Amino acid sequence: MIRSTLLVLALSLASVRAQSPVFGQCGGENWPGPFTCVAGSVVSPGLLRPPPPVTSTVSSTTSTVKSTTSTVTSATSTASVPVSTAFVKTSGMKFTLNGAPYTLVGSNAYWLPLMGSSTGYSSADLNTAFNDIVGSGATTVRTWGFNEVTTTSGGVPYLHLWSGSTATVNTAATGLGSLDNVIAAAKAHGIRLIVTLTNNWSDYGGMDVYTAQILGSGQFHDLFYTNPTVIAAFKTYVQTVVTRYANEPTIMAWELANEPRCAGSNTVASPTCNTTTITTWASNISAFIKSIDKNHLVAIGDEGFFNEPGSHNFDFVYQGTLGIDFAANMQISTLDFGTFHMYPESWGENADVEAWGVQWITDHATVMASANKPAIMEEFGITDSNRSTTYASWYSTVVSTGLTGDLIWQAGSTLSGGPTPNDGYMIFPTDPVYQLIKSHAAALKARG
Ligand SMILES: *[C@@H]1O[C@H](CO)[C@@H](O)[C@H](O)[C@H]1NC(C)=O
Ligand SMILES: *[C@@H]1O[C@H](CO)[C@@H](O)[C@H](O)[C@H]1NC(C)=O
Ligand SMILES: *[C@@H]1O[C@H](CO)[C@@H](O)[C@H](O)[C@H]1NC(C)=O
Ligand SMILES: *[C@@H]1O[C@H](CO)[C@@H](O)[C@H](O)[C@H]1NC(C)=O
């Protein structure tokens, strides 16, 4: 999520709220300026275990990947990481932990590692945020493991700094150190994390920063999925993050990207992009992650569109035109579970939002059953003031269809600097929906 209309709202909120300069800096979908949502230039050690910085010179693809591999390998072998076998696994359509069913339920909170200060939120703020999340009955939270920048002046953590076509992963306290803190707080609260590695949208940089920096501005968005130099640069970033946490069971899963599509925020699709483009890319990148991290589950992080041209009265989310084929992607052996999102209002499915959502959930549960693999509704939301009624119906559909689990978009907390920026979907503990999440979490845990 994070759409232009929401960013307008976020921008207006950011103007009166000092702790969220990122929105004021890098705007979002229609932001005309450069990518400048970044942090201060102070470099200090990451709080858990900073490996040496990894620089990728993407003009020399093969040698770059090789040198990155050796750097990351040596960093991993010398780190004192607590090794645990308690990773979340899958069994048929379920998740398991230590052989027992693991109920996936909770929320998104993309902001956890990316706001607060140049080193992220304080431990007190993270404690508040995770207390709120735990209080809703959540077991799982999805957050962002990326922030592509070209300058370091935004006062918030940045993870991947670009200078021309060269990118450096920021392993310091101003970078992955912030994610380290989020992971430590999640662990202390018994919460598992799904961490997403880039964005289709331009928020926090995303795919178009890779293509613009390496190939020049104005490129087709889908060159992110097909250009070998861009793929190598993304793999270098992925390798650094994934190997840093390869033995960390607090991370439940890696996700390749938030909402990959053929088109980007400010960039269009090439004439040849179709569902095969992203299915091939997802297969390739997920296989790469599996080759360097045997512990964690992997998923795409997509919106779960169907490729059934002509079906459902030509409803666009079923036509395959956006580049996603949910059923085909469920067959990729190196992807452990399927993902889908649901925003009927902003997708123009307004005739009967509740009924449309019930059908969307049911259709994904059907594919889940035929693939015999978990599937989760990992983002959903409406901004209707009466959303509790609609959410209750959708939650009951999740339970009754056997869908593996769900994460609402999204958790909000009131921290030391004020409330987290509200994009119109946030659920603060005072919201009636917060109690609804709690009762739904109990129902899902009881269902097993
Ligand atoms: C990806 O970015 C493009 C540009 O906004 C946009 O058309 C598409 O809707 C974005 N994807 C998602 C998930 O919104
Ligand atoms: C996508 O296009 C390629 C040719 O560019 C074609 O081989 C492939 O079958 C197409 N995929 C789908 C799902 O239509
Ligand atoms: C991914 O693609 C690269 C080149 O584009 C290829 O060398 C590699 O073998 C592929 N890996 C997988 C696992 O498909
Ligand atoms: C909320 O939605 C339900 C179901 O659509 C409807 O019956 C009810 O009248 C709505 N309440 C308000 C206050 O709009």
Short mmCIF file of C-alpha atoms and ligand atoms in Angstrom, two decimals:
data_model
loop_
_atom_site.label_atom_id
_atom_site.label_comp_id
_atom_site.label_asym_id
_atom_site.label_seq_id
_atom_site.Cartn_x
_atom_site.Cartn_y
_atom_site.Cartn_z
CA MET A 1 0.00 0.00 0.00
CA ILE A 2 0.89 3.66 -0.02
CA ARG A 3 -0.86 5.36 -2.84
CA SER A 4 -0.80 8.89 -4.16
CA THR A 5 -3.96 9.91 -2.35
CA LEU A 6 -2.58 8.56 0.88
CA LEU A 7 0.69 10.30 0.35
CA VAL A 8 -1.10 13.60 -0.01
CA LEU A 9 -2.61 12.93 3.39
CA ALA A 10 0.72 11.80 4.77
CA LEU A 11 2.41 14.90 3.39
CA SER A 12 -0.05 17.15 5.16
CA LEU A 13 0.45 15.24 8.37
CA ALA A 14 4.20 15.29 7.96
CA SER A 15 4.19 19.05 7.76
CA VAL A 16 3.08 19.25 11.35
CA ARG A 17 5.03 16.27 12.62
CA ALA A 18 8.75 16.39 12.97
CA GLN A 19 9.41 12.67 13.34
CA SER A 20 8.27 11.73 9.85
CA PRO A 21 10.43 13.80 7.56
CA VAL A 22 10.59 10.96 5.10
CA PHE A 23 7.25 11.88 3.60
CA GLY A 24 8.23 15.48 3.23
CA GLN A 25 11.48 14.48 1.62
CA CYS A 26 10.62 11.86 -0.92
CA GLY A 27 6.94 12.52 -1.42
CA GLY A 28 5.70 9.37 -3.06
CA GLU A 29 4.01 8.39 -6.25
CA ASN A 30 3.70 11.85 -7.76
CA TRP A 31 6.63 13.50 -6.07
CA PRO A 32 8.55 15.42 -8.73
CA GLY A 33 11.81 15.82 -6.83
CA PRO A 34 14.84 13.60 -6.45
CA PHE A 35 14.98 10.65 -4.09
CA THR A 36 16.17 12.40 -0.96
CA CYS A 37 14.42 10.60 1.90
CA VAL A 38 17.50 9.80 3.87
CA ALA A 39 19.37 10.07 7.14
CA GLY A 40 22.30 11.94 8.62
CA SER A 41 25.77 10.99 7.56
CA VAL A 42 27.05 9.87 10.95
CA VAL A 43 28.45 6.36 10.66
CA SER A 44 28.47 4.37 13.84
CA PRO A 45 28.38 0.64 14.51
CA GLY A 46 25.15 -1.26 14.08
CA LEU A 47 23.66 -2.28 17.37
CA LEU A 48 23.71 -6.04 16.92
CA ARG A 49 26.41 -7.20 14.57
CA PRO A 50 27.50 -4.96 11.71
CA PRO A 51 29.39 -6.75 8.94
CA PRO A 52 31.70 -4.65 6.76
CA PRO A 53 29.98 -2.40 4.22
CA VAL A 54 29.30 -4.06 0.90
CA THR A 55 29.73 -1.96 -2.20
CA SER A 56 28.48 -3.11 -5.54
CA THR A 57 29.98 -1.62 -8.66
CA VAL A 58 27.22 -2.64 -10.96
CA SER A 59 29.03 -1.81 -14.18
CA SER A 60 30.98 -5.02 -13.68
CA THR A 61 28.27 -7.52 -12.93
CA THR A 62 30.06 -10.82 -12.58
CA SER A 63 33.01 -9.67 -10.52
CA THR A 64 30.73 -7.59 -8.31
CA VAL A 65 28.60 -10.54 -7.34
CA LYS A 66 31.66 -12.68 -6.68
CA SER A 67 33.36 -10.11 -4.46
CA THR A 68 30.12 -9.52 -2.60
CA THR A 69 29.74 -13.21 -1.99
CA SER A 70 33.15 -13.57 -0.39
CA THR A 71 32.66 -10.47 1.76
CA VAL A 72 29.34 -11.59 3.10
CA THR A 73 30.50 -15.16 3.66
CA SER A 74 33.41 -14.11 5.82
CA ALA A 75 31.19 -11.74 7.79
CA THR A 76 28.72 -14.51 8.50
CA SER A 77 31.28 -17.08 9.54
CA THR A 78 32.82 -14.80 12.17
CA ALA A 79 29.60 -13.43 13.65
CA SER A 80 28.33 -14.71 16.98
CA VAL A 81 24.70 -15.22 16.10
CA PRO A 82 22.42 -17.29 18.32
CA VAL A 83 21.50 -20.29 16.23
CA SER A 84 18.03 -21.69 16.73
CA THR A 85 16.04 -24.36 14.99
CA ALA A 86 12.77 -22.64 15.81
CA PHE A 87 12.07 -21.25 12.38
CA VAL A 88 8.53 -21.05 11.08
CA LYS A 89 7.99 -23.79 8.48
CA THR A 90 5.09 -24.94 6.32
CA SER A 91 3.09 -28.15 6.25
CA GLY A 92 0.49 -28.36 3.51
CA MET A 93 -1.62 -25.22 3.77
CA LYS A 94 -0.45 -24.42 7.31
CA PHE A 95 2.52 -22.79 8.98
CA THR A 96 4.22 -24.66 11.81
CA LEU A 97 6.64 -23.82 14.61
CA ASN A 98 8.43 -26.61 16.46
CA GLY A 99 5.98 -29.02 14.88
CA ALA A 100 2.90 -27.23 16.26
CA PRO A 101 0.52 -25.09 14.19
CA TYR A 102 1.63 -21.47 13.84
CA THR A 103 -1.24 -19.05 13.39
CA LEU A 104 -0.33 -16.20 11.09
CA VAL A 105 -2.35 -13.17 12.17
CA GLY A 106 -1.48 -9.55 12.81
CA SER A 107 -0.67 -6.40 10.94
CA ASN A 108 1.69 -4.45 8.77
CA ALA A 109 3.91 -1.75 10.23
CA TYR A 110 6.21 -0.60 7.44
CA TRP A 111 7.37 2.34 9.57
CA LEU A 112 9.07 0.33 12.33
CA PRO A 113 12.67 0.52 11.01
CA LEU A 114 12.36 3.70 8.93
CA MET A 115 11.23 6.54 11.18
CA GLY A 116 11.95 8.21 14.52
CA SER A 117 15.51 9.48 14.05
CA SER A 118 18.59 8.80 11.94
CA THR A 119 19.03 5.59 13.91
CA GLY A 120 15.32 4.76 13.91
CA TYR A 121 13.01 4.63 16.90
CA SER A 122 14.31 4.45 20.46
CA SER A 123 13.99 1.18 22.33
CA ALA A 124 11.24 2.78 24.44
CA ASP A 125 9.23 3.65 21.33
CA LEU A 126 9.76 0.19 19.85
CA ASN A 127 8.63 -1.29 23.14
CA THR A 128 5.42 0.77 22.96
CA ALA A 129 4.82 -0.18 19.33
CA PHE A 130 5.27 -3.90 19.96
CA ASN A 131 3.18 -3.79 23.14
CA ASP A 132 0.34 -2.37 21.04
CA ILE A 133 0.86 -5.04 18.39
CA VAL A 134 0.94 -7.87 20.92
CA GLY A 135 -2.17 -6.45 22.58
CA SER A 136 -4.12 -6.99 19.36
CA GLY A 137 -3.43 -10.73 19.51
CA ALA A 138 -0.92 -10.57 16.64
CA THR A 139 1.71 -13.24 16.08
CA THR A 140 3.24 -11.67 12.98
CA VAL A 141 4.15 -8.24 11.59
CA ARG A 142 5.21 -7.32 8.05
CA THR A 143 7.70 -4.48 7.63
CA TRP A 144 10.09 -2.89 5.13
CA GLY A 145 13.70 -4.05 4.78
CA PHE A 146 14.60 -1.38 2.21
CA ASN A 147 15.08 2.34 1.71
CA GLU A 148 16.91 3.34 -1.47
CA VAL A 149 18.47 6.81 -1.36
CA THR A 150 20.86 8.98 -3.33
CA THR A 151 21.69 11.46 -0.56
CA THR A 152 21.85 11.14 3.23
CA SER A 153 20.00 14.15 4.57
CA GLY A 154 16.54 13.09 5.71
CA GLY A 155 17.14 12.32 9.38
CA VAL A 156 15.77 8.77 9.13
CA PRO A 157 17.53 5.43 8.54
CA TYR A 158 18.57 4.59 4.98
CA LEU A 159 19.55 1.11 3.93
CA HIS A 160 20.97 1.39 0.42
CA LEU A 161 22.90 4.48 -0.70
CA TRP A 162 23.41 5.11 -4.41
CA SER A 163 26.16 7.17 -6.00
CA GLY A 164 25.80 6.92 -9.75
CA SER A 165 25.44 3.24 -10.55
CA THR A 166 27.28 2.18 -7.40
CA ALA A 167 25.27 1.20 -4.35
CA THR A 168 26.43 0.65 -0.79
CA VAL A 169 24.43 -1.21 1.80
CA ASN A 170 24.38 0.86 5.00
CA THR A 171 25.22 -1.64 7.72
CA ALA A 172 25.70 1.07 10.37
CA ALA A 173 23.33 2.19 13.13
CA THR A 174 21.81 4.61 10.60
CA GLY A 175 20.96 1.68 8.33
CA LEU A 176 20.54 -2.01 9.07
CA GLY A 177 21.27 -1.18 12.73
CA SER A 178 17.72 0.19 12.86
CA LEU A 179 16.35 -3.09 11.49
CA ASP A 180 18.50 -4.93 14.06
CA ASN A 181 16.68 -2.98 16.79
CA VAL A 182 13.27 -3.80 15.34
CA ILE A 183 14.17 -7.49 15.19
CA ALA A 184 15.41 -7.42 18.80
CA ALA A 185 12.18 -5.73 19.94
CA ALA A 186 10.05 -8.22 18.00
CA LYS A 187 11.97 -11.09 19.55
CA ALA A 188 11.51 -9.69 23.04
CA HIS A 189 7.74 -9.53 22.42
CA GLY A 190 7.44 -12.97 20.80
CA ILE A 191 6.50 -11.52 17.39
CA ARG A 192 7.72 -12.90 14.04
CA LEU A 193 8.53 -10.60 11.13
CA ILE A 194 7.97 -10.75 7.41
CA VAL A 195 10.61 -8.50 5.83
CA THR A 196 10.14 -7.09 2.32
CA LEU A 197 13.24 -6.30 0.24
CA THR A 198 12.12 -3.64 -2.26
CA ASN A 199 9.07 -1.74 -3.49
CA ASN A 200 7.14 -1.43 -6.71
CA TRP A 201 6.11 2.01 -5.58
CA SER A 202 8.53 4.89 -5.35
CA ASP A 203 8.04 5.19 -1.61
CA TYR A 204 11.38 4.57 0.07
CA GLY A 205 13.00 4.38 -3.34
CA GLY A 206 12.13 0.98 -4.66
CA MET A 207 12.72 -0.60 -8.04
CA ASP A 208 12.86 2.58 -10.10
CA VAL A 209 15.91 3.79 -8.18
CA TYR A 210 17.79 0.71 -9.38
CA THR A 211 16.82 1.21 -13.01
CA ALA A 212 17.33 4.99 -12.94
CA GLN A 213 20.74 4.80 -11.29
CA ILE A 214 22.04 1.97 -13.44
CA LEU A 215 20.32 2.57 -16.78
CA GLY A 216 19.27 6.23 -16.61
CA SER A 217 15.94 7.87 -15.82
CA GLY A 218 12.75 7.20 -17.73
CA GLN A 219 13.34 3.49 -18.27
CA PHE A 220 10.60 0.91 -18.50
CA HIS A 221 9.71 -0.18 -14.96
CA ASP A 222 9.98 -3.88 -15.81
CA LEU A 223 13.67 -3.64 -16.69
CA PHE A 224 14.01 -4.21 -12.96
CA TYR A 225 12.95 -7.81 -13.59
CA THR A 226 14.94 -8.45 -16.78
CA ASN A 227 18.11 -6.36 -17.03
CA PRO A 228 21.06 -8.52 -15.88
CA THR A 229 22.97 -5.62 -14.31
CA VAL A 230 19.92 -4.49 -12.34
CA ILE A 231 19.21 -8.06 -11.25
CA ALA A 232 22.81 -8.41 -10.07
CA ALA A 233 22.56 -5.18 -8.07
CA PHE A 234 19.33 -6.31 -6.41
CA LYS A 235 20.87 -9.71 -5.63
CA THR A 236 23.84 -7.98 -4.01
CA TYR A 237 21.49 -6.05 -1.73
CA VAL A 238 19.39 -9.13 -1.02
CA GLN A 239 22.47 -11.19 -0.24
CA THR A 240 23.76 -8.67 2.28
CA VAL A 241 20.47 -8.42 4.16
CA VAL A 242 19.57 -12.10 3.99
CA THR A 243 22.95 -13.40 5.14
CA ARG A 244 23.06 -10.87 7.99
CA TYR A 245 19.95 -12.49 9.46
CA ALA A 246 20.20 -16.00 8.02
CA ASN A 247 20.27 -17.56 11.51
CA GLU A 248 17.67 -15.26 13.06
CA PRO A 249 14.37 -17.12 13.66
CA THR A 250 12.53 -13.91 14.59
CA ILE A 251 12.33 -13.34 10.86
CA MET A 252 9.61 -15.63 9.58
CA ALA A 253 9.96 -14.90 5.88
CA TRP A 254 11.62 -12.80 3.19
CA GLU A 255 9.54 -11.14 0.55
CA LEU A 256 10.98 -10.21 -2.81
CA ALA A 257 9.09 -6.95 -3.25
CA ASN A 258 6.06 -5.01 -2.17
CA GLU A 259 3.41 -5.27 -4.89
CA PRO A 260 5.52 -5.96 -7.97
CA ARG A 261 3.80 -4.99 -11.20
CA CYS A 262 4.84 -4.35 -14.80
CA ALA A 263 4.45 -0.59 -14.23
CA GLY A 264 6.04 1.63 -11.60
CA SER A 265 5.07 4.82 -9.79
CA ASN A 266 6.54 7.18 -12.36
CA THR A 267 7.54 4.68 -15.01
CA VAL A 268 5.56 2.65 -17.51
CA ALA A 269 5.66 -1.00 -18.57
CA SER A 270 7.47 -2.11 -21.69
CA PRO A 271 5.29 -3.62 -24.46
CA THR A 272 6.65 -7.09 -23.71
CA CYS A 273 6.01 -7.22 -19.96
CA ASN A 274 3.45 -9.84 -19.02
CA THR A 275 2.89 -12.26 -16.16
CA THR A 276 5.73 -14.48 -17.39
CA THR A 277 8.15 -11.59 -16.76
CA ILE A 278 7.46 -11.40 -13.04
CA THR A 279 6.90 -15.15 -12.59
CA THR A 280 10.35 -15.80 -14.09
CA TRP A 281 11.95 -13.09 -11.95
CA ALA A 282 10.25 -14.38 -8.79
CA SER A 283 11.43 -17.88 -9.54
CA ASN A 284 14.99 -16.69 -10.09
CA ILE A 285 15.29 -14.43 -7.04
CA SER A 286 13.56 -16.86 -4.69
CA ALA A 287 15.89 -19.64 -5.82
CA PHE A 288 18.81 -17.32 -5.15
CA ILE A 289 17.59 -16.62 -1.60
CA LYS A 290 17.09 -20.33 -0.95
CA SER A 291 20.66 -20.95 -2.12
CA ILE A 292 22.10 -18.59 0.54
CA ASP A 293 19.55 -19.03 3.34
CA LYS A 294 18.15 -22.50 4.04
CA ASN A 295 16.26 -21.34 7.12
CA HIS A 296 13.67 -18.80 6.06
CA LEU A 297 10.46 -18.98 4.14
CA VAL A 298 10.22 -16.91 0.95
CA ALA A 299 7.21 -15.26 -0.71
CA ILE A 300 6.68 -12.59 -3.36
CA GLY A 301 4.73 -9.86 -1.52
CA ASP A 302 2.44 -9.26 -4.50
CA GLU A 303 -1.21 -8.26 -4.70
CA GLY A 304 -2.29 -11.71 -5.91
CA PHE A 305 -3.89 -10.69 -9.21
CA PHE A 306 -5.26 -13.48 -11.39
CA ASN A 307 -4.43 -14.18 -15.02
CA GLU A 308 -7.83 -15.34 -16.29
CA PRO A 309 -8.51 -13.13 -19.31
CA GLY A 310 -12.20 -12.56 -19.98
CA SER A 311 -13.34 -13.80 -16.58
CA HIS A 312 -15.28 -11.91 -13.88
CA ASN A 313 -16.85 -9.46 -16.34
CA PHE A 314 -13.38 -8.26 -17.31
CA ASP A 315 -12.69 -7.00 -13.78
CA PHE A 316 -9.09 -5.79 -14.28
CA VAL A 317 -7.62 -7.62 -11.29
CA TYR A 318 -8.49 -10.95 -12.94
CA GLN A 319 -7.10 -10.19 -16.44
CA GLY A 320 -3.35 -10.68 -15.99
CA THR A 321 -2.63 -7.24 -17.40
CA LEU A 322 -0.76 -6.00 -14.32
CA GLY A 323 1.91 -8.70 -14.59
CA ILE A 324 0.83 -11.04 -11.79
CA ASP A 325 -0.52 -14.60 -12.15
CA PHE A 326 -1.32 -15.78 -8.62
CA ALA A 327 -2.00 -19.38 -9.62
CA ALA A 328 1.20 -19.68 -11.67
CA ASN A 329 3.27 -18.14 -8.89
CA MET A 330 1.84 -20.61 -6.36
CA GLN A 331 3.53 -23.36 -8.42
CA ILE A 332 7.05 -21.94 -7.97
CA SER A 333 8.86 -24.47 -5.77
CA THR A 334 11.16 -21.90 -4.13
CA LEU A 335 8.21 -19.83 -2.92
CA ASP A 336 6.77 -21.22 0.32
CA PHE A 337 3.46 -19.38 0.44
CA GLY A 338 1.24 -17.14 -1.63
CA THR A 339 0.36 -13.54 -0.87
CA PHE A 340 -2.46 -11.24 -1.89
CA HIS A 341 -3.68 -7.76 -1.03
CA MET A 342 -7.18 -6.30 -1.04
CA TYR A 343 -8.12 -2.63 -1.53
CA PRO A 344 -11.53 -2.69 -3.21
CA GLU A 345 -12.10 1.06 -2.77
CA SER A 346 -8.88 2.17 -4.43
CA TRP A 347 -9.18 -0.58 -7.05
CA GLY A 348 -12.59 0.81 -8.05
CA GLU A 349 -14.49 -2.26 -6.84
CA ASN A 350 -17.10 -0.08 -5.20
CA ALA A 351 -20.44 -1.62 -6.12
CA ASP A 352 -20.43 -3.80 -3.02
CA VAL A 353 -17.09 -3.57 -1.27
CA GLU A 354 -17.88 -6.22 1.33
CA ALA A 355 -19.19 -8.82 -1.13
CA TRP A 356 -16.38 -8.17 -3.60
CA GLY A 357 -13.88 -8.80 -0.81
CA VAL A 358 -15.57 -12.02 0.24
CA GLN A 359 -15.24 -13.26 -3.36
CA TRP A 360 -11.59 -12.15 -3.61
CA ILE A 361 -10.72 -14.04 -0.41
CA THR A 362 -12.66 -17.10 -1.51
CA ASP A 363 -10.98 -17.18 -4.94
CA HIS A 364 -7.53 -17.14 -3.35
CA ALA A 365 -8.49 -19.85 -0.86
CA THR A 366 -9.52 -22.03 -3.80
CA VAL A 367 -6.10 -21.69 -5.45
CA MET A 368 -4.43 -22.23 -2.09
CA ALA A 369 -6.22 -25.55 -1.71
CA SER A 370 -5.32 -26.78 -5.19
CA ALA A 371 -1.66 -25.80 -4.71
CA ASN A 372 -1.64 -27.27 -1.17
CA LYS A 373 0.52 -24.39 0.04
CA PRO A 374 -0.26 -21.60 2.54
CA ALA A 375 -1.74 -18.36 1.25
CA ILE A 376 -2.23 -15.18 3.24
CA MET A 377 -4.13 -11.95 2.79
CA GLU A 378 -1.12 -9.90 3.83
CA GLU A 379 -2.58 -6.41 3.28
CA PHE A 380 -6.14 -5.19 3.21
CA GLY A 381 -8.06 -2.11 4.12
CA ILE A 382 -10.77 0.41 3.47
CA THR A 383 -11.07 3.95 4.79
CA ASP A 384 -14.86 3.85 5.29
CA SER A 385 -15.70 5.19 8.75
CA ASN A 386 -17.88 2.11 9.16
CA ARG A 387 -15.12 -0.33 8.34
CA SER A 388 -15.62 -2.56 11.41
CA THR A 389 -18.67 -4.19 9.84
CA THR A 390 -16.87 -4.92 6.58
CA TYR A 391 -13.72 -6.16 8.31
CA ALA A 392 -15.80 -8.49 10.50
CA SER A 393 -17.29 -10.05 7.38
CA TRP A 394 -13.91 -10.47 5.72
CA TYR A 395 -12.38 -11.92 8.89
CA SER A 396 -15.14 -14.46 9.13
CA THR A 397 -14.53 -15.37 5.48
CA VAL A 398 -10.85 -15.95 6.23
CA VAL A 399 -11.81 -18.32 9.03
CA SER A 400 -14.51 -20.16 7.08
CA THR A 401 -12.58 -20.60 3.82
CA GLY A 402 -9.56 -22.04 5.60
CA LEU A 403 -7.30 -19.27 4.29
CA THR A 404 -4.02 -19.65 6.14
CA GLY A 405 -3.91 -16.20 7.73
CA ASP A 406 -4.00 -12.44 7.35
CA LEU A 407 -2.26 -9.17 8.22
CA ILE A 408 -4.24 -5.94 8.29
CA TRP A 409 -2.87 -2.68 6.83
CA GLN A 410 -1.82 -1.41 9.36
CA ALA A 411 -0.77 -0.96 13.00
CA GLY A 412 -0.46 2.52 14.49
CA SER A 413 0.95 3.62 17.85
CA THR A 414 1.29 6.84 19.79
CA LEU A 415 5.01 7.18 20.43
CA SER A 416 7.15 9.75 22.22
CA GLY A 417 6.96 12.10 19.22
CA GLY A 418 3.22 11.63 18.71
CA PRO A 419 1.11 9.22 16.67
CA THR A 420 2.73 7.32 13.80
CA PRO A 421 1.73 9.00 10.50
CA ASN A 422 -1.81 7.99 9.65
CA ASP A 423 -2.35 7.06 6.00
CA GLY A 424 -6.08 6.67 6.63
CA TYR A 425 -5.85 2.93 7.35
CA MET A 426 -3.98 2.90 10.64
CA ILE A 427 -5.47 1.05 13.58
CA PHE A 428 -4.51 2.68 16.87
CA PRO A 429 -5.33 0.79 20.08
CA THR A 430 -8.26 3.12 20.70
CA ASP A 431 -9.91 2.15 17.39
CA PRO A 432 -12.84 -0.29 17.57
CA VAL A 433 -11.10 -2.32 14.86
CA TYR A 434 -8.29 -3.04 17.33
CA GLN A 435 -10.70 -5.12 19.44
CA LEU A 436 -11.96 -6.77 16.27
CA ILE A 437 -8.43 -7.84 15.34
CA LYS A 438 -8.11 -9.28 18.83
CA SER A 439 -11.24 -11.39 18.59
CA HIS A 440 -10.33 -12.47 15.05
CA ALA A 441 -6.85 -13.51 16.20
CA ALA A 442 -8.46 -15.65 18.90
CA ALA A 443 -10.82 -17.23 16.37
CA LEU A 444 -8.01 -18.02 13.97
CA LYS A 445 -5.89 -19.54 16.74
CA ALA A 446 -8.87 -21.64 17.82
CA ARG A 447 -9.48 -22.79 14.23
CA GLY A 448 -5.88 -24.00 13.96
C1 LIG B 1 3.50 0.24 -9.02
O1 LIG B 1 3.70 1.39 -9.42
C2 LIG B 1 2.80 1.80 -10.49
C3 LIG B 1 2.89 3.19 -10.48
O2 LIG B 1 2.16 3.77 -9.58
C4 LIG B 1 1.49 1.88 -10.43
O3 LIG B 1 0.83 2.06 -11.68
C5 LIG B 1 1.24 0.69 -9.87
O4 LIG B 1 -0.05 0.91 -9.46
C6 LIG B 1 2.19 0.52 -8.71
N1 LIG B 1 1.95 -0.67 -8.17
C7 LIG B 1 1.21 -0.75 -7.25
C8 LIG B 1 1.20 -1.91 -6.49
O5 LIG B 1 0.47 0.03 -7.00
C1 LIG B 2 4.61 -13.37 -22.33
O1 LIG B 2 5.24 -12.99 -23.53
C2 LIG B 2 6.18 -13.95 -24.03
C3 LIG B 2 6.78 -13.40 -25.30
O2 LIG B 2 7.28 -12.13 -25.11
C4 LIG B 2 5.51 -15.26 -24.30
O3 LIG B 2 6.48 -16.22 -24.66
C5 LIG B 2 4.78 -15.72 -23.06
O4 LIG B 2 4.03 -16.87 -23.35
C6 LIG B 2 3.84 -14.63 -22.56
N1 LIG B 2 3.25 -15.09 -21.31
C7 LIG B 2 1.94 -15.15 -21.14
C8 LIG B 2 1.49 -15.61 -19.81
O5 LIG B 2 1.15 -14.87 -21.99
C1 LIG B 3 18.74 -16.37 -12.62
O1 LIG B 3 19.10 -15.65 -13.77
C2 LIG B 3 20.51 -15.59 -13.99
C3 LIG B 3 20.79 -14.72 -15.19
O2 LIG B 3 19.73 -13.91 -15.53
C4 LIG B 3 21.02 -16.99 -14.25
O3 LIG B 3 22.40 -16.94 -14.44
C5 LIG B 3 20.69 -17.83 -13.06
O4 LIG B 3 21.06 -19.16 -13.31
C6 LIG B 3 19.22 -17.79 -12.75
N1 LIG B 3 19.04 -18.48 -11.51
C7 LIG B 3 18.00 -19.24 -11.28
C8 LIG B 3 18.00 -19.92 -9.97
O5 LIG B 3 17.09 -19.39 -12.08
C1 LIG B 4 -22.32 0.07 8.50
O1 LIG B 4 -22.38 -0.92 7.49
C2 LIG B 4 -23.42 -1.83 7.64
C3 LIG B 4 -23.29 -2.90 6.61
O2 LIG B 4 -23.03 -2.33 5.36
C4 LIG B 4 -24.74 -1.11 7.59
O3 LIG B 4 -25.77 -2.02 7.82
C5 LIG B 4 -24.76 -0.04 8.65
O4 LIG B 4 -25.94 0.72 8.51
C6 LIG B 4 -23.57 0.87 8.51
N1 LIG B 4 -23.57 1.79 9.62
C7 LIG B 4 -23.29 3.06 9.44
C8 LIG B 4 -23.27 3.89 10.70
O5 LIG B 4 -23.06 3.56 8.38
#
